[in-house]
């Protein structure tokens, strides 16, 4: 799975450091469409529709059938967009996704092996958390940003507790378009 390890160390460091920094800056403040469909064709069509609408990036669920194939196709056709993968549950899934072109990795909860993989490959990583302990673990495991997940289930007092306990941690929330409009004010108010 790690074809990447055959590259010379200098090339790995130069290429991916730039990529991770670029991805981190590019995702900052972006509303990232989350693509989850029941079939390969509908997911691919939804991704292409988002790109045609002018979206700068998207997160494709790893749970979509043949998600790896979609990632490879999209990242080859649109190399400058921020296309990443969501719903990752293992290092193997992260490795397959990154090797297929994913520029960032989202998990729904802290996973040590995914964090280690992303650190080793210098890939932008965002792990989900619903509590202060999970947020701490996410950062400890290598998450660059903590995704408040599932956002609707997290009480405003918990968000305040995370921000108070871990003031330097960057937070984000994964919401669909309707939820984004509804919850945006609450997220920034806490």
CSV table of C-alpha atoms in Angstrom, one decimal:
chain,number,residue,atom,x,y,z
A,1,UNK,CA,0.0,0.0,0.0
A,2,UNK,CA,2.8,2.4,0.6
A,3,UNK,CA,4.3,2.8,-2.9
A,4,UNK,CA,5.2,6.3,-1.7
A,5,UNK,CA,8.1,4.9,0.5
A,6,UNK,CA,10.1,4.3,-2.7
A,7,UNK,CA,10.5,8.0,-3.3
A,8,UNK,CA,13.7,9.7,-2.0
A,9,UNK,CA,13.3,11.3,1.4
A,10,UNK,CA,14.1,14.8,0.1
A,11,UNK,CA,11.4,14.6,-2.6
A,12,UNK,CA,8.8,13.4,-0.1
A,13,UNK,CA,9.6,16.2,2.3
A,14,UNK,CA,9.6,18.9,-0.4
A,15,UNK,CA,6.5,17.8,-2.2
A,16,UNK,CA,4.2,16.9,0.7
A,17,UNK,CA,5.2,19.8,3.0
A,18,UNK,CA,4.1,22.2,0.4
A,19,UNK,CA,1.0,20.1,-0.2
A,20,UNK,CA,0.0,19.9,3.4
A,21,UNK,CA,0.5,23.6,4.0
A,22,UNK,CA,-1.3,24.5,0.8
A,23,UNK,CA,-4.2,22.2,1.7
A,24,UNK,CA,-4.5,23.6,5.2
A,25,UNK,CA,-4.6,27.1,3.9
A,26,UNK,CA,-6.9,26.2,1.1
A,27,UNK,CA,-9.5,24.5,3.4
A,28,UNK,CA,-9.5,27.3,5.9
A,29,UNK,CA,-12.9,29.0,5.9
A,30,UNK,CA,-14.1,26.8,3.0
A,31,UNK,CA,-17.5,25.1,3.0
A,32,UNK,CA,-16.5,21.7,1.9
A,33,UNK,CA,-19.3,19.7,0.1
A,34,UNK,CA,-19.6,16.2,1.5
A,35,UNK,CA,-20.4,13.6,-1.2
A,36,UNK,CA,-22.1,10.4,-0.2
A,37,UNK,CA,-24.2,8.4,-2.6
A,38,UNK,CA,-25.3,4.8,-2.8
A,39,UNK,CA,-23.7,4.2,-6.2
A,40,UNK,CA,-20.5,4.9,-8.0
A,41,UNK,CA,-22.2,6.7,-10.9
A,42,UNK,CA,-24.4,9.0,-8.7
A,43,UNK,CA,-21.4,9.9,-6.5
A,44,UNK,CA,-19.2,10.7,-9.5
A,45,UNK,CA,-22.0,12.8,-11.1
A,46,UNK,CA,-22.6,14.7,-7.8
A,47,UNK,CA,-18.8,15.4,-7.5
A,48,UNK,CA,-18.7,16.7,-11.1
A,49,UNK,CA,-21.8,18.8,-10.5
A,50,UNK,CA,-20.1,20.4,-7.5
A,51,UNK,CA,-17.0,21.1,-9.5
A,52,UNK,CA,-19.0,22.6,-12.3
A,53,UNK,CA,-20.8,24.8,-9.8
A,54,UNK,CA,-17.3,26.3,-9.0
A,55,UNK,CA,-16.5,24.5,-5.7
A,56,UNK,CA,-12.8,24.6,-4.9
A,57,UNK,CA,-13.0,21.2,-3.2
A,58,UNK,CA,-15.0,18.4,-1.8
A,59,UNK,CA,-14.8,15.4,0.6
A,60,UNK,CA,-15.9,12.1,-0.9
A,61,UNK,CA,-17.1,9.5,1.5
A,62,UNK,CA,-14.9,6.3,1.5
A,63,UNK,CA,-18.2,4.4,2.0
A,64,UNK,CA,-19.2,5.2,-1.6
A,65,UNK,CA,-18.8,2.1,-3.8
A,66,UNK,CA,-15.5,2.4,-5.7
A,67,UNK,CA,-14.6,5.7,-3.9
A,68,UNK,CA,-10.9,5.0,-4.7
A,69,UNK,CA,-11.7,4.9,-8.4
A,70,UNK,CA,-13.6,8.2,-8.2
A,71,UNK,CA,-10.8,9.9,-6.2
A,72,UNK,CA,-8.2,8.8,-8.8
A,73,UNK,CA,-10.3,10.0,-11.7
A,74,UNK,CA,-11.2,13.4,-10.2
A,75,UNK,CA,-7.7,14.2,-8.9
A,76,UNK,CA,-6.2,13.4,-12.3
A,77,UNK,CA,-8.8,15.6,-14.1
A,78,UNK,CA,-8.7,18.4,-11.5
A,79,UNK,CA,-5.3,18.4,-9.9
A,80,UNK,CA,-5.6,21.9,-8.4
A,81,UNK,CA,-8.8,21.3,-6.5
A,82,UNK,CA,-8.9,20.3,-2.8
A,83,UNK,CA,-10.3,16.8,-3.2
A,84,UNK,CA,-10.2,14.6,-0.1
A,85,UNK,CA,-11.7,11.6,1.5
A,86,UNK,CA,-14.1,11.3,4.5
A,87,UNK,CA,-15.3,8.5,6.7
A,88,UNK,CA,-11.8,6.8,6.9
A,89,UNK,CA,-11.6,4.1,9.6
A,90,UNK,CA,-8.1,2.6,9.1
A,91,UNK,CA,-4.6,3.3,8.0
A,92,UNK,CA,-5.2,1.0,4.9
A,93,UNK,CA,-8.2,3.1,3.8
A,94,UNK,CA,-6.2,6.3,4.3
A,95,UNK,CA,-3.2,4.9,2.4
A,96,UNK,CA,-5.4,3.7,-0.6
A,97,UNK,CA,-7.1,7.1,-0.7
A,98,UNK,CA,-3.9,9.2,-0.6
A,99,UNK,CA,-2.2,6.9,-3.1
A,100,UNK,CA,-5.3,7.6,-5.3
A,101,UNK,CA,-4.8,11.3,-5.0
A,102,UNK,CA,-6.8,12.5,-1.9
A,103,UNK,CA,-5.2,15.7,-0.6
A,104,UNK,CA,-6.8,15.4,2.9
A,105,UNK,CA,-8.2,12.7,5.2
A,106,UNK,CA,-11.3,13.1,7.5
A,107,UNK,CA,-12.2,10.5,10.2
A,108,UNK,CA,-15.3,10.5,12.3
A,109,UNK,CA,-13.3,9.8,15.5
A,110,UNK,CA,-9.7,9.8,16.7
A,111,UNK,CA,-7.7,6.9,15.1
A,112,UNK,CA,-4.1,6.6,16.2
A,113,UNK,CA,-2.9,4.7,13.1
A,114,UNK,CA,-4.5,7.1,10.7
A,115,UNK,CA,-2.9,10.0,12.5
A,116,UNK,CA,0.5,8.3,12.4
A,117,UNK,CA,0.1,7.6,8.7
A,118,UNK,CA,-0.9,11.2,8.0
A,119,UNK,CA,2.1,12.5,10.0
A,120,UNK,CA,4.5,10.2,8.2
A,121,UNK,CA,3.1,11.1,4.8
A,122,UNK,CA,2.6,14.8,5.8
A,123,UNK,CA,-1.1,14.7,4.7
A,124,UNK,CA,-3.6,17.1,6.1
A,125,UNK,CA,-5.7,15.2,8.6
A,126,UNK,CA,-9.0,16.1,10.4
A,127,UNK,CA,-10.3,13.8,13.0
A,128,UNK,CA,-13.8,13.9,14.5
A,129,UNK,CA,-14.5,14.5,18.2
A,130,UNK,CA,-17.5,15.0,20.4
A,131,UNK,CA,-15.8,15.5,23.8
A,132,UNK,CA,-12.8,17.3,25.3
A,133,UNK,CA,-11.0,13.9,25.6
A,134,UNK,CA,-11.7,12.9,22.0
A,135,UNK,CA,-10.5,16.3,20.8
A,136,UNK,CA,-7.3,15.9,22.9
A,137,UNK,CA,-6.7,12.5,21.5
A,138,UNK,CA,-7.3,13.7,17.9
A,139,UNK,CA,-4.6,16.3,18.3
A,140,UNK,CA,-2.3,13.9,20.1
A,141,UNK,CA,-2.7,11.3,17.3
A,142,UNK,CA,-1.9,13.9,14.6
A,143,UNK,CA,-5.1,15.7,13.6
A,144,UNK,CA,-4.4,19.1,12.1
A,145,UNK,CA,-7.9,20.3,12.9
A,146,UNK,CA,-10.7,18.8,15.0
A,147,UNK,CA,-14.0,18.2,13.4
A,148,UNK,CA,-16.9,18.5,15.8
A,149,UNK,CA,-18.8,15.4,14.9
A,150,UNK,CA,-21.6,14.7,14.9
A,151,UNK,CA,-22.2,18.5,15.3
A,152,UNK,CA,-25.9,18.4,15.9
A,153,UNK,CA,-25.4,16.0,18.9
A,154,UNK,CA,-22.8,18.2,20.6
A,155,UNK,CA,-24.2,20.7,23.1
A,156,UNK,CA,-23.0,24.3,23.0
A,157,UNK,CA,-21.5,23.8,26.5
A,158,UNK,CA,-19.3,21.0,25.1
A,159,UNK,CA,-18.0,23.2,22.3
A,160,UNK,CA,-17.2,25.9,24.9
A,161,UNK,CA,-15.5,23.2,27.1
A,162,UNK,CA,-13.4,22.1,24.1
A,163,UNK,CA,-12.4,25.7,23.3
A,164,UNK,CA,-11.6,26.4,26.9
A,165,UNK,CA,-9.6,23.3,27.6
A,166,UNK,CA,-7.8,23.3,24.2
A,167,UNK,CA,-7.6,27.0,23.2
A,168,UNK,CA,-5.1,26.5,20.4
A,169,UNK,CA,-7.0,23.7,18.7
A,170,UNK,CA,-8.6,24.6,15.4
A,171,UNK,CA,-12.2,23.4,15.2
A,172,UNK,CA,-14.5,22.8,12.2
A,173,UNK,CA,-17.9,21.3,11.7
A,174,UNK,CA,-19.1,19.0,9.0
A,175,UNK,CA,-22.7,19.9,8.0
A,176,UNK,CA,-24.8,19.5,4.9
A,177,UNK,CA,-25.9,22.7,3.1
A,178,UNK,CA,-29.2,23.1,5.0
A,179,UNK,CA,-27.5,22.5,8.4
A,180,UNK,CA,-24.7,24.9,7.6
A,181,UNK,CA,-27.1,27.8,7.2
A,182,UNK,CA,-29.1,26.8,10.3
A,183,UNK,CA,-26.1,26.1,12.7
A,184,UNK,CA,-23.4,28.6,11.4
A,185,UNK,CA,-24.4,31.3,13.9
A,186,UNK,CA,-24.4,28.8,16.9
A,187,UNK,CA,-21.0,27.5,16.0
A,188,UNK,CA,-19.3,30.9,15.8
A,189,UNK,CA,-21.2,32.2,18.9
A,190,UNK,CA,-19.7,29.6,21.3
